[in-house]
Structure formats: C-alpha cells, structure tokens
Coordinates of C-alpha atoms in Angstrom, one line a residue:
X27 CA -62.0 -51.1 115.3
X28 CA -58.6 -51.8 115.1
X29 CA -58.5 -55.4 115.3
X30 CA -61.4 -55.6 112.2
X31 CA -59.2 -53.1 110.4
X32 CA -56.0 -55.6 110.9
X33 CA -58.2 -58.3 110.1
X34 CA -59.1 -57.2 106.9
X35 CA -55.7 -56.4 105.7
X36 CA -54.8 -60.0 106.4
X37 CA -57.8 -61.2 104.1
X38 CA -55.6 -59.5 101.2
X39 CA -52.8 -61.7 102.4
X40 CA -50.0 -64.3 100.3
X41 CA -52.6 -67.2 101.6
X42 CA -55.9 -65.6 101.4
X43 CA -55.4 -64.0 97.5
X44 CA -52.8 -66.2 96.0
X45 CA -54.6 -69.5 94.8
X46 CA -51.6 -71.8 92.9
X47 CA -54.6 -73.9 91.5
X48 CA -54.8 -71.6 88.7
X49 CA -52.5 -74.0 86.8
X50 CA -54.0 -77.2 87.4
X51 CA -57.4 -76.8 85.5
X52 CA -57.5 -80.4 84.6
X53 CA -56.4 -81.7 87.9
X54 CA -59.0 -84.3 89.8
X55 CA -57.8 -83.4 93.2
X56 CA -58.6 -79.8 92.4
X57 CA -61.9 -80.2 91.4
X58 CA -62.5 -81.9 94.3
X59 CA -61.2 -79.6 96.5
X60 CA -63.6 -77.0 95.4
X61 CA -66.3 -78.8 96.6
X62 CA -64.0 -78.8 100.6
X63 CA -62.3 -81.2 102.8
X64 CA -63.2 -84.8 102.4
X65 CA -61.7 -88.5 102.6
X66 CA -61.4 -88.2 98.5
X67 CA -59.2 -85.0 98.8
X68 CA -57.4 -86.5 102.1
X69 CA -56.2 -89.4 99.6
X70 CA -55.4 -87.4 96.6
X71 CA -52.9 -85.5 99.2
X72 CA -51.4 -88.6 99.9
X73 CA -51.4 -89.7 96.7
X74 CA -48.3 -90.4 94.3
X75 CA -48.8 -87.1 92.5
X76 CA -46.8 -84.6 91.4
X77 CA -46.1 -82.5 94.9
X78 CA -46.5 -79.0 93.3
X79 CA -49.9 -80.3 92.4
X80 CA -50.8 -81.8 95.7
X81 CA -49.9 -78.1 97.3
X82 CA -52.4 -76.7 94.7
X83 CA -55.3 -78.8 96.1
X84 CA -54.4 -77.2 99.3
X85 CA -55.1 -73.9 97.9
X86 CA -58.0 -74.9 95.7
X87 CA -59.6 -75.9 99.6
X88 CA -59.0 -72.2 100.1
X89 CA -58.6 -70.1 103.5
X90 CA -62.0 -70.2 104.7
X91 CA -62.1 -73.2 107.4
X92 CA -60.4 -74.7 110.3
X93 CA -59.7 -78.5 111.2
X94 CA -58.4 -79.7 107.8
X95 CA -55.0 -80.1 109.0
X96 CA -56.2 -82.4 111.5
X97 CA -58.3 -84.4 109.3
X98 CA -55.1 -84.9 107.2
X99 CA -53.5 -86.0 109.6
X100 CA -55.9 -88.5 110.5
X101 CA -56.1 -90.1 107.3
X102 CA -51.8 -90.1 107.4
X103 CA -52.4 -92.4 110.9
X104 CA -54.7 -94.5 108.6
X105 CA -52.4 -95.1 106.0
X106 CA -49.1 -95.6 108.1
X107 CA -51.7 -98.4 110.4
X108 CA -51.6 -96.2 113.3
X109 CA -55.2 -96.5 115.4
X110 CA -55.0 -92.7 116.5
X111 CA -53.5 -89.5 114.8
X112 CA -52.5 -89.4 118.7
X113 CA -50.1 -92.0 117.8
X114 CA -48.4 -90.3 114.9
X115 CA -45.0 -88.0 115.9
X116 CA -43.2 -86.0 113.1
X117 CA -40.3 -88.3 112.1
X118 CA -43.3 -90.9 111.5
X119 CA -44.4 -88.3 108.4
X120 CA -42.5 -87.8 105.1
X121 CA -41.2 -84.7 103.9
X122 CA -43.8 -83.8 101.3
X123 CA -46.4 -84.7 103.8
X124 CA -45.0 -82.1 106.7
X125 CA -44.8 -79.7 103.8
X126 CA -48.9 -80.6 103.3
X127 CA -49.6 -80.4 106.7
X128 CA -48.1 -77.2 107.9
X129 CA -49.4 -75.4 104.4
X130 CA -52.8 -76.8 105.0
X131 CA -52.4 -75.8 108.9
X132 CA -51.5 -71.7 107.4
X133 CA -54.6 -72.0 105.5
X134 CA -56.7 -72.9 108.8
X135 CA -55.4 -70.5 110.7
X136 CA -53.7 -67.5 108.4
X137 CA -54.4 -64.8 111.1
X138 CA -52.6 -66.8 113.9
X139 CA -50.4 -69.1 112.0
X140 CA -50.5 -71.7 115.1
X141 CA -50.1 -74.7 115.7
X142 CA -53.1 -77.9 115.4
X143 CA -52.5 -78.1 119.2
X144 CA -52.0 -74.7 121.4
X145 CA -49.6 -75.4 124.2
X146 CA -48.5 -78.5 123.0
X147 CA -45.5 -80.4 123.5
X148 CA -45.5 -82.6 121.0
X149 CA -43.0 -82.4 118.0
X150 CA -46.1 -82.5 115.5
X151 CA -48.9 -81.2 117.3
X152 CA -47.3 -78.6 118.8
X153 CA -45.8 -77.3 115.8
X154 CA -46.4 -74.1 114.1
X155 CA -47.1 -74.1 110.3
X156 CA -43.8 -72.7 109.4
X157 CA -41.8 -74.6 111.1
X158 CA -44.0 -78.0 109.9
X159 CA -43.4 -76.9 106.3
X160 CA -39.5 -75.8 107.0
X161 CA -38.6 -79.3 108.3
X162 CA -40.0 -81.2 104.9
X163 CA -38.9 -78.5 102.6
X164 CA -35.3 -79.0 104.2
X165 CA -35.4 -82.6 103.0
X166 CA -36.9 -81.5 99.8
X167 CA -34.2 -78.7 99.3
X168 CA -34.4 -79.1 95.3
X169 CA -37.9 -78.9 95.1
X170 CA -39.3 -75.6 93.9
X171 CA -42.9 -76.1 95.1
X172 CA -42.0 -77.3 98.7
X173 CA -39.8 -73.8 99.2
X174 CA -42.9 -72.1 97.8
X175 CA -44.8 -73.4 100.0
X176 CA -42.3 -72.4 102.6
X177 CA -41.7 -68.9 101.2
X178 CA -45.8 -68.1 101.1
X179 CA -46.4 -69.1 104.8
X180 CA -43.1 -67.2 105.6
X181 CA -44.6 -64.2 103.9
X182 CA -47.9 -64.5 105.7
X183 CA -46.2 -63.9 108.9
X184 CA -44.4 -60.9 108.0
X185 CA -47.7 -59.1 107.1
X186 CA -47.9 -57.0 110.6
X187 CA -43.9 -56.1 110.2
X188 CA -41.9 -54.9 107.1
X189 CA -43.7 -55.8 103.6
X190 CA -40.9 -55.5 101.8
X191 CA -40.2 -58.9 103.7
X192 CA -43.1 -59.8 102.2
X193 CA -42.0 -59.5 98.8
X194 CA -38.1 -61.0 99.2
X195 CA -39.4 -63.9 101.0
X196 CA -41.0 -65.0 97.7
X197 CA -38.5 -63.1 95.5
X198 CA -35.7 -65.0 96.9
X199 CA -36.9 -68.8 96.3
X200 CA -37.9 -67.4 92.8
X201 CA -34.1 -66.2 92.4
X202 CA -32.5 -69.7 94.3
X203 CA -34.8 -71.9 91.3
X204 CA -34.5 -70.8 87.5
X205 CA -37.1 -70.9 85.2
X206 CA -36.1 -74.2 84.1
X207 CA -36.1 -76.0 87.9
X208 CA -39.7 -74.9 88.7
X209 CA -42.0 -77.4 89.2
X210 CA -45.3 -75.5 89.2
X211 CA -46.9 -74.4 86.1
X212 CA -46.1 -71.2 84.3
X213 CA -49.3 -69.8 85.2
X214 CA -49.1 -70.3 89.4
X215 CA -45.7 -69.1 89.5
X216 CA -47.0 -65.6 87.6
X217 CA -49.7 -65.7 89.8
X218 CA -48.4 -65.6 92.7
X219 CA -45.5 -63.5 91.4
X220 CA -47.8 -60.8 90.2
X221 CA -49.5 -60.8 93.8
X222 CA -46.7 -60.7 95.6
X223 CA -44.5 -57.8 93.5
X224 CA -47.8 -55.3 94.9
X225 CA -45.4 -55.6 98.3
X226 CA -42.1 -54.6 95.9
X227 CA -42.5 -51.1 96.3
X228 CA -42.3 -50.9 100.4
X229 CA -38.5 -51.8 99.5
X230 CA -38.0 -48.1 98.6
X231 CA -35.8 -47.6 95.4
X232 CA -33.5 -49.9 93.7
X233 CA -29.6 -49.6 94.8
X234 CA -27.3 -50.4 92.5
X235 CA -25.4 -53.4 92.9
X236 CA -23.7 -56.6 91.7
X237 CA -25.0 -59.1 89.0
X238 CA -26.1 -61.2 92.1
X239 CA -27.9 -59.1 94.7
X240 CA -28.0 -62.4 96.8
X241 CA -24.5 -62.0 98.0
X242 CA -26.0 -59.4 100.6
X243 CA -28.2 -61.9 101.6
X244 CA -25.7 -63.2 104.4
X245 CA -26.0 -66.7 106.3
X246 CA -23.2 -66.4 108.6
X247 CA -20.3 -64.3 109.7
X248 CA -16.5 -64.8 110.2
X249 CA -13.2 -63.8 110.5
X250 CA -10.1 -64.9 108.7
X251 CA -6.3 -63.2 108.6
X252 CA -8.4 -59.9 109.7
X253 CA -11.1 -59.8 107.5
X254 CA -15.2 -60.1 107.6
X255 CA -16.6 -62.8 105.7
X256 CA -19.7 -63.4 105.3
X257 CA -21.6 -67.1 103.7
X258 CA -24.2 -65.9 102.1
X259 CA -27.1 -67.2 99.4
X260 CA -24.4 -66.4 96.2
X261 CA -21.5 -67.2 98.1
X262 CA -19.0 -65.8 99.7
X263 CA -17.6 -62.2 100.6
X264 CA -14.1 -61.6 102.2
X265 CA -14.0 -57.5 103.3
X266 CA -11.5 -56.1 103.8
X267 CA -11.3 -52.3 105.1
X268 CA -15.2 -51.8 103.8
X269 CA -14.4 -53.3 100.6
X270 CA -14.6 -56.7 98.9
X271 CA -11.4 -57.9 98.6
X272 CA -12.8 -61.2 96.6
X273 CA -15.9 -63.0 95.6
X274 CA -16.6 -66.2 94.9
X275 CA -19.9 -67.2 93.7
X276 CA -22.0 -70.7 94.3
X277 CA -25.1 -71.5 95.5
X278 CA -25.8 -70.8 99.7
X279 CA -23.0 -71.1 101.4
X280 CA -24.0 -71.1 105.3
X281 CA -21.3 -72.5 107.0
X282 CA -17.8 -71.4 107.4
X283 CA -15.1 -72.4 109.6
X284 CA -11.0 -71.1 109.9
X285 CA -8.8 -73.8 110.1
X286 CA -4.7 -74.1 109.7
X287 CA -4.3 -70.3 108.1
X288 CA -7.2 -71.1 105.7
X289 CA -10.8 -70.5 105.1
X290 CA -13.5 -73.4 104.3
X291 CA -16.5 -72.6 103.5
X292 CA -19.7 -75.1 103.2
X293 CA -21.6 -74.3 100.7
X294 CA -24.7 -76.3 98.5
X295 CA -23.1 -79.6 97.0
X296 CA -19.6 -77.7 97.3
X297 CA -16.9 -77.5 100.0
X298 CA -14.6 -74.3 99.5
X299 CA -10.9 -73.5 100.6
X300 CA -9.8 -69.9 100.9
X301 CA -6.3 -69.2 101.5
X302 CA -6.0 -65.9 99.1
X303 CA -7.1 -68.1 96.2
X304 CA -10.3 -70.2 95.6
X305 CA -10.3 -74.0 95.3
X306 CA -12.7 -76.7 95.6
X307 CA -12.2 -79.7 98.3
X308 CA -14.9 -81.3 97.2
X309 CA -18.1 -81.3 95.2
X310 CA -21.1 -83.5 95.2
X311 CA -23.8 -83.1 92.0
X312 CA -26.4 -85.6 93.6
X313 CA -29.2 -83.4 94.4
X314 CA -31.1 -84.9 97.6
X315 CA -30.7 -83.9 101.0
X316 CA -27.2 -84.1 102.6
X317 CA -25.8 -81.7 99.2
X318 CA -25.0 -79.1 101.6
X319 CA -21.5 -78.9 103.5
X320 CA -21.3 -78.1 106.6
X321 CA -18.3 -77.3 108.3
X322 CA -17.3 -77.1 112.7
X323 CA -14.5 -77.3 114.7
X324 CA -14.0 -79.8 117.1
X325 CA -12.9 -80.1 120.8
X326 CA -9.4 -80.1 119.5
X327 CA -9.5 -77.5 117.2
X328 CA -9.7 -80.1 114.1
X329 CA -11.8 -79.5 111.0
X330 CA -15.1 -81.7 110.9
X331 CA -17.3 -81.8 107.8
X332 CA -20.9 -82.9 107.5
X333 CA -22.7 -83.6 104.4
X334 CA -25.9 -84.7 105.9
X335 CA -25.7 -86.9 108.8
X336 CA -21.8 -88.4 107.2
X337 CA -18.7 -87.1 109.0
X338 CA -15.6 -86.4 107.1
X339 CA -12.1 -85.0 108.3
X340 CA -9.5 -83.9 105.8
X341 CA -6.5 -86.1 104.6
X342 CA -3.8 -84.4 102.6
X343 CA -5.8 -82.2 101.7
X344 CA -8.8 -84.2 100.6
X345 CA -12.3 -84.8 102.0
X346 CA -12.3 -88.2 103.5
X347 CA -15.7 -90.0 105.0
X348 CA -14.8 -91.4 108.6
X349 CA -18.0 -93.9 108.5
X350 CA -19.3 -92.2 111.7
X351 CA -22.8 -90.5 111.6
X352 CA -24.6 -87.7 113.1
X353 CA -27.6 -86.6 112.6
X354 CA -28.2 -83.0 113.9
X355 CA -29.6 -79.8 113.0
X356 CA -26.5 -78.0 114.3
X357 CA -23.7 -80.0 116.0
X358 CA -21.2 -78.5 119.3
X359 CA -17.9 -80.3 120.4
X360 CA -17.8 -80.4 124.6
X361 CA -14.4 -79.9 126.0
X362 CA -14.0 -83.9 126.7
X363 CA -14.6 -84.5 123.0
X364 CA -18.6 -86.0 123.2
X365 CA -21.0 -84.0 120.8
X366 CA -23.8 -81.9 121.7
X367 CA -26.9 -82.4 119.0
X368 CA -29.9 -80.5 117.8
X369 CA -33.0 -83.0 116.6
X370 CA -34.9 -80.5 114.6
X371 CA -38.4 -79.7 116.1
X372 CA -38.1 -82.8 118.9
X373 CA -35.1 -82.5 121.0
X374 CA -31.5 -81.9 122.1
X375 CA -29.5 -84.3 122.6
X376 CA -26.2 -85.1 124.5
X377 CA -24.3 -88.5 124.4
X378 CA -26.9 -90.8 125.3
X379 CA -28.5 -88.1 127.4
X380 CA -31.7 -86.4 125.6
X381 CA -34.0 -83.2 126.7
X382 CA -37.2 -83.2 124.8
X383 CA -38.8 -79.7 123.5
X384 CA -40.6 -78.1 126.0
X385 CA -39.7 -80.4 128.8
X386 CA -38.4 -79.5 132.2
X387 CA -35.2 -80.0 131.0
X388 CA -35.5 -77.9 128.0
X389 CA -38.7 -75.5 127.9
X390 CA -38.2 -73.9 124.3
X391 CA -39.8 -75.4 121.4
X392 CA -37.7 -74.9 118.1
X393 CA -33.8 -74.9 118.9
X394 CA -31.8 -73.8 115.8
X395 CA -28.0 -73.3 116.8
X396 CA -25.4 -73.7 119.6
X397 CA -23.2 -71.1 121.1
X398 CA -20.2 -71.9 123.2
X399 CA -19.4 -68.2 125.1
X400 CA -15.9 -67.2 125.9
X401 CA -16.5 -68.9 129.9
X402 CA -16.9 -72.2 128.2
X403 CA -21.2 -72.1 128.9
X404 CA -23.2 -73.4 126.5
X405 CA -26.2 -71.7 124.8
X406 CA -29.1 -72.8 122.5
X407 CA -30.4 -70.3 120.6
X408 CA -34.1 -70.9 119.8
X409 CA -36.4 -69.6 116.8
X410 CA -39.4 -69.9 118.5
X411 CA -38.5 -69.4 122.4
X412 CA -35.9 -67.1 122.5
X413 CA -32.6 -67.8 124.1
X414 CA -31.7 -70.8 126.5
X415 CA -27.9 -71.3 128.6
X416 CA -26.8 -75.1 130.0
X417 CA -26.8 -75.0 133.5
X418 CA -24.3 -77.8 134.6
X419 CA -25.3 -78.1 138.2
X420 CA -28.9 -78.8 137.6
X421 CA -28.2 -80.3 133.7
X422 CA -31.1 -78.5 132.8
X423 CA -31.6 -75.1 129.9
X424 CA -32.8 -72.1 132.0
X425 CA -34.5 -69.0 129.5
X426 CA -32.3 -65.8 129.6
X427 CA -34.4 -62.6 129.0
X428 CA -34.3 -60.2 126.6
X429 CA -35.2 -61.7 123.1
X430 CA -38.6 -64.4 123.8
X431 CA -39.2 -65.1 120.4
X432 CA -37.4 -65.3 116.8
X433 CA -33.8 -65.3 118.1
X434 CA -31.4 -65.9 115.4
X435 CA -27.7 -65.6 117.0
X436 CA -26.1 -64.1 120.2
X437 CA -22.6 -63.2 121.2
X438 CA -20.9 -62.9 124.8
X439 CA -18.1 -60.0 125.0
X440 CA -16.6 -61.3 128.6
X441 CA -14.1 -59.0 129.0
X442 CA -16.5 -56.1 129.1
X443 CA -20.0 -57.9 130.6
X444 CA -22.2 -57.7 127.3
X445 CA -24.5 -60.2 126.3
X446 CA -25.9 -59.6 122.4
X447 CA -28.7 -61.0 121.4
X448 CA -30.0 -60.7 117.4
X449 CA -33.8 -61.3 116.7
X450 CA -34.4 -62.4 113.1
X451 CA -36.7 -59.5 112.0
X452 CA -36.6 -57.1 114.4
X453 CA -32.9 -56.3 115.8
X454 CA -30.6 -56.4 118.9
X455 CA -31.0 -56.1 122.3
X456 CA -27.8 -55.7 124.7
X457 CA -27.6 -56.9 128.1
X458 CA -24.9 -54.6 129.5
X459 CA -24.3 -54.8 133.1
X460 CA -27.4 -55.0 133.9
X461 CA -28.9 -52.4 131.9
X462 CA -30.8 -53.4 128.7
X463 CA -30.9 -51.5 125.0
X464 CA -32.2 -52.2 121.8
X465 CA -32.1 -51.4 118.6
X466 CA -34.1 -51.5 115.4
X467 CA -32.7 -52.8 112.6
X468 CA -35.5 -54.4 110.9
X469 CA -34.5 -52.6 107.6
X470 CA -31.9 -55.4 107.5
X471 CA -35.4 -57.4 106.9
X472 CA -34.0 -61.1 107.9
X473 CA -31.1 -61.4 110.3
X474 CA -29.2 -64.7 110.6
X475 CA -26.1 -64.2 112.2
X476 CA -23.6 -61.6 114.1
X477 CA -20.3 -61.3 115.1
X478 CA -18.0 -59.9 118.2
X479 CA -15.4 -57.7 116.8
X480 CA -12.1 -57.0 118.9
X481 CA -12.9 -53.4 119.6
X482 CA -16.4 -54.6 121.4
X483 CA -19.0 -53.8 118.8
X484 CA -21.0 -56.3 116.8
X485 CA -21.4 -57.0 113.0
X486 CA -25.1 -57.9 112.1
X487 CA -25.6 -59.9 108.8
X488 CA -28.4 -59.1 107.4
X489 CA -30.6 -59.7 104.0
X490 CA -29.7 -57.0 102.2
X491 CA -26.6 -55.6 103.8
X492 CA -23.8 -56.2 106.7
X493 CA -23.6 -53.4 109.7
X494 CA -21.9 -52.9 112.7
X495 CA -23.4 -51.6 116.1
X496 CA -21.6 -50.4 119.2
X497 CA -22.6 -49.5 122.3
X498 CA -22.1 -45.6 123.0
X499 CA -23.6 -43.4 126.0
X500 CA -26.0 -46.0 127.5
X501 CA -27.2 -46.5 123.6
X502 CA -27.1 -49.0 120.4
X503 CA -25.4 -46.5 117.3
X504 CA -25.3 -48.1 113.8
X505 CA -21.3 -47.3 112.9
X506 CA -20.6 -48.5 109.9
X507 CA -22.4 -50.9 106.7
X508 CA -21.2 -53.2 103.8
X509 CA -23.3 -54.1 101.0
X510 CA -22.1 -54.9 97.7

C-alpha cells in the first residue's frame, strides 16, 4: 500500500505535471512528439533548433514510456557515423545533446531516475539522468533552458526528502537568469513556476533578510586573518564574530583560496582580491564556458588560476596566462609538484597515470572534489559513491564508510582522530575513534562544503544558512548559525 501510495505522489511530480511545451504551440517537433518517439522526433532533437525548444519536445513526448533515451542515442551514433550506439562514450556527445539525453532519460524513468544501463561502467551508459544533464548544462552555463532542465530533474529527486528543496531547486535558476536572459517562452517559464511555487510553502515562513537571499546559498568555506568566509551564489561573505563584516556581491563565487595575507576569490567571469578592501584582478565578459575562475594552491604554496582548462599565475599583481592547460573538474597539487585531475563522469587521472570510473582502481562513479588531510593522504569525494582515500601501496581508491551516496565535502581533525563527512541533503556523520554519529541537518536543504575550525568543531555551509556542529557527550550538537 505504501509503495502505490508513494507512487502516486510521484505522478504529481516536476516531470510528470510540468509540460514546457505549453509555449511552443506552433512548433513542428512538438506536434510530432504528441503522436511519441519516432526517427522524425529523434532528428528534430538533433536538429539546429532553438535548445529551449528541443527540451520542450522532450516534454511534449511526456512521462509515460521507457527506451526513448536509448533510441536517441541511437540516432546520435547515426549522425556522428558510429555503427553502434555501443560505440558512442560521453565526450563523443555535445553539451545540448547530454542535456537531451539525461532529460529524456528522467522522463523514462522519473520514479528511479537511473541510468539507460544499470550497473554500468560506462561514462554514458552508466550515467544517471542528473548527472548526464549536469555535465552539458556546465558547458552551457549561460543557457537558461539547459539549467532548467537541470533544475527540474534535480527537483524530481528531492520528491521523497525536503519539498522545500523542491521549490529552491527551481527558484534558484529562476533567480541566477533575469527575465531578460530566459530563453523559454513566457508561458513555460509561468508554467512551471506556478507548479513548482505549490512546494513554497514546506519552506515555513519568510525570514527577513538581505536584498539578495542568495548570499546564504554558500559554495565553499574558508578562513582568512580569523574570519569565515563563505563563496556563495551572490558572492562573498567575510564573518566576523557572527556578523558580516563585508559583502561583496557578483554572480557564484565557488572558489576561494588565501594567498600572501590576501583573499582571492573565483567567481563567474570575475577574479576577486580581498585584503580589507575589494578589487578586481581580473574580469572576462565573454560568456561561454571557461567564465568562471577558479582558484588552488599549489605544491609550493603558489597561487594557480583556472579559467577553464587555461592556467594563469599572478605577476605584479596581474592575472597572467602561462600557456599550460588542464582540463579537470577539480585539480590537487602532489607534494613533488605533478597534478592530480578529475575528468568529469569518466575518470581520474594522475600524470600519465589514469583510473577509470568504477574500475578496480577506482570503484565510485561520479568524483566531484579532492581533499588532501592533514597526514598528507589523498581523498576523492564522490556525488554518487560516497567517499574514496588513495592508497599509495596498492595505487588504487579503497571506499571509506559512513556516507555511500551524495557526499559533498569531508574534513580530517588529526590531532583528535575525527573523520567528518557532509552528505549534500541529508547531513554529517563523524567517524570518532571508532564510534560513528550523525546528524540531521537537512533543513540546510543543499550542503556543498564544510570547514575544520581550530577548537575541533565543524562549519557546514548550507543553502540557506552557515552552522557549526561539535561533538559533545558521544553526540553531534548544532552550536551556533550565520545567515544574513
């Protein structure tokens, strides 16, 4: 009874009730979709229109059928030559077409929200529907229709957790893209809008706050000269002693990196310096893909910045390209200088040395970020398998317990045996000496990063606020929150 019950909530779902067709009366590829999945529709989706259109069709095919992902994919293998879909791996489809395929894939399977292939290895098979759409929308980070796409498959799977999730997943690419930056007609934005704000009220009541309730919505965490900061999707908060001791707002800044008594700060299309005052190192207007900063540190402590796969280093002060590239979802610096390298949804990579995604080597299958803990071992942390550390004797990734799925970020406190690990929706667990505890936080709704303090407890950056957790009594206890 249960499962029918569950069932039939999903049917009143983002992917089951919101139909983005509504706007595209005249379109040929939606009238043909009405009619189901065929060669003509297959075309149209590879076709040279608009993309916000093309992701309409999708809908217009509707929720009720399975195998259309695949078909699509068969007809991609046709037009790149290929004799076999079997043939085809991800990097061999473009952006739009990933964001087709894993929003045609949701639609095939909304209760499950798996993959064409269960238990597959491969990078296109074996991908989920969210992390399919992720990877083209990441290319596509200006186009409103791809993050829509993104942002209702997103929502989808947050339908057995918090719905207020449900609602900020598609409130927050409505926020990130103006009225006047929306490429979907009036009429499938208000739509879905209109559908989606029935999940508003699971938020509980509006708190007061600033002009721009995305600086709560935090990226990542630091410290500089004392003080939290948190990158988040308006920019960028310095606390000080609970309070915000400055502001500075752009668009998502998730990167930020202390380097020679200053603060930098990679943001989208702008690279920030914070050293009690705000200045700009560099900006870039283009908008493609590489208009995000990113900023590390490398094996000697220097300051390396990314904008898409182009390395640049700082010369008297300005942003200078060094001609070398590296492609990588997140980047780590060994001790002898070579680079560790993430290759989204295939591998990672080291040198010339590679482990492929759920290979013997490396059994997770979507790796997201690196960690380098306090004894110098390195740790991947992945979205869809949990947590992994680098075992140099056998050069292989052996699975550490505790969080399997959704892990977000992870901290070692050596000095007093603690491992924390953060999943993205649900919270933290703590390995301490042995003994595991957990604790909900899933009020914080999306949780992207967290923080060692000195005095051994954690801050958790979260989508709506900032709190910090310490252990007490064999226990988790929330101490203290920020939110603007």
């Amino acid at each position: 009874m249960l499962t029918l019950l569950f069932s039939a909530a999903l049917a009143d779902s983002p992917l089951t009730s919101i139909d983005l067709s509504v706007g595209y009366p005249a379109s040929e590829g939606v009238k043909l979709a009405r009619d189901g999945m065929s060669p003509a529709v297959a075309r149209y989706l590879l076709g040279d229109h608009p993309l916000g259109e093309r992701i309409a069709v999708v809908d217009a095919l509707g929720w009720q059928g399975s195998g259309r992902a695949q078909q699509l994919l068969a007809a991609i293998a046709e037009k790149r030559g290929r004799k076999s879909p079997d043939d085809l791996r991800l990097a061999d489809v473009l952006p739009a077409e990933r964001v087709l395929l894993g929003y045609l894939l949701a639609h095939d399977d909304y209760l499950e929200l798996g993959p064409m292939v269960k238990g597959s290895s491969d990078d296109l098979r074996g991908a989920t529907p969210l992390a399919l759409a992720t990877s083209g929308a990441n290319a596509l980070p200006d186009d409103f229709a791809a993050q829509a796409a993104v942002a209702l498959i997103d929502a989808q799977g947050k339908m057995d957790g918090s719905w207020c999730a449900v609602w900020t997943s598609w409130r927050t690419v409505l926020e990130r893209f103006p009225d006047g930056k929306r490429n979907l007609p009036a009429q499938s934005v208000s739509h879905a809008t209109e559908y989606m704000k029935l999940y508003e009220d699971d938020c509980g009541p509006a708190v007061a706050g600033p002009e721009s309730p995305e600086l709560n919505e935090v990226y990542t965490l630091a410290t500089y000269d004392g003080r939290l900061v948190a990158g988040t999707q308006g920019g960028v908060v310095v606390w000080k002693d609970g309070r915000p001791e400055s502001v500075r707002e752009e668009m998502i800044c998730g990167s930020l990196a202390v380097y020679r008594g200053a603060l930098y700060a990679g943001c989208y299309h702008r690279l920030l310096k914070y050293d009690g005052e705000w200045t700009t190192v560099s900006f870039d207007s283009e908008t493609r893909e590489g208009g995000t900063f990113a900023v590390y540190l490398d094996h000697e402590g220097e300051l390396v910045v990314m904008q898409g796969a182009r390395e640049h280093r700082l010369n008297d002060g300005k942003l200078a390209a060094t001609g070398v590239k590296r492609a990588g979802h997140d980047l780590e610096w060994a001790p002898d200088g070579s680079v560790w390298s993430i290759d989204f949804l295939q591998a990672v990579r080291h040198g010339k040395q590679t482990w492929p995604l759920q290979s013997g080597g490396y059994p997770g299958r979507d790796p997201r970020r690196f960690y380098t803990d306090p004894r110098g071992t390195l740790w991947v942390v992945d979205f869809e398998s949990g947590f992994f550390a680098y075992d140099r004797e056998t050069g292989a990734f052996r699975s550490v317990p505790g969080v399997d799925t959704k892990a977000s970020a992870m901290a070692v406190d050596a000095d007093r045996d603690r491992v924390w690990l953060l999943h993205y929706t649900q919270g933290l667990v703590v390995l301490d000496h042995g003994e595991a505890y957990d604790l909900d936080l899933s009020g914080l709704e999306y949780m992207r990063d967290m923080l060692l303090a000195p005095d051994g407890s954690v801050w958790v950056g979260g989508w709506n606020s900032i709190v910090r957790v310490a252990v007490e009594g064999g226990r988790l206890v929330e101490k203290e929150k920020l939110r603007l």
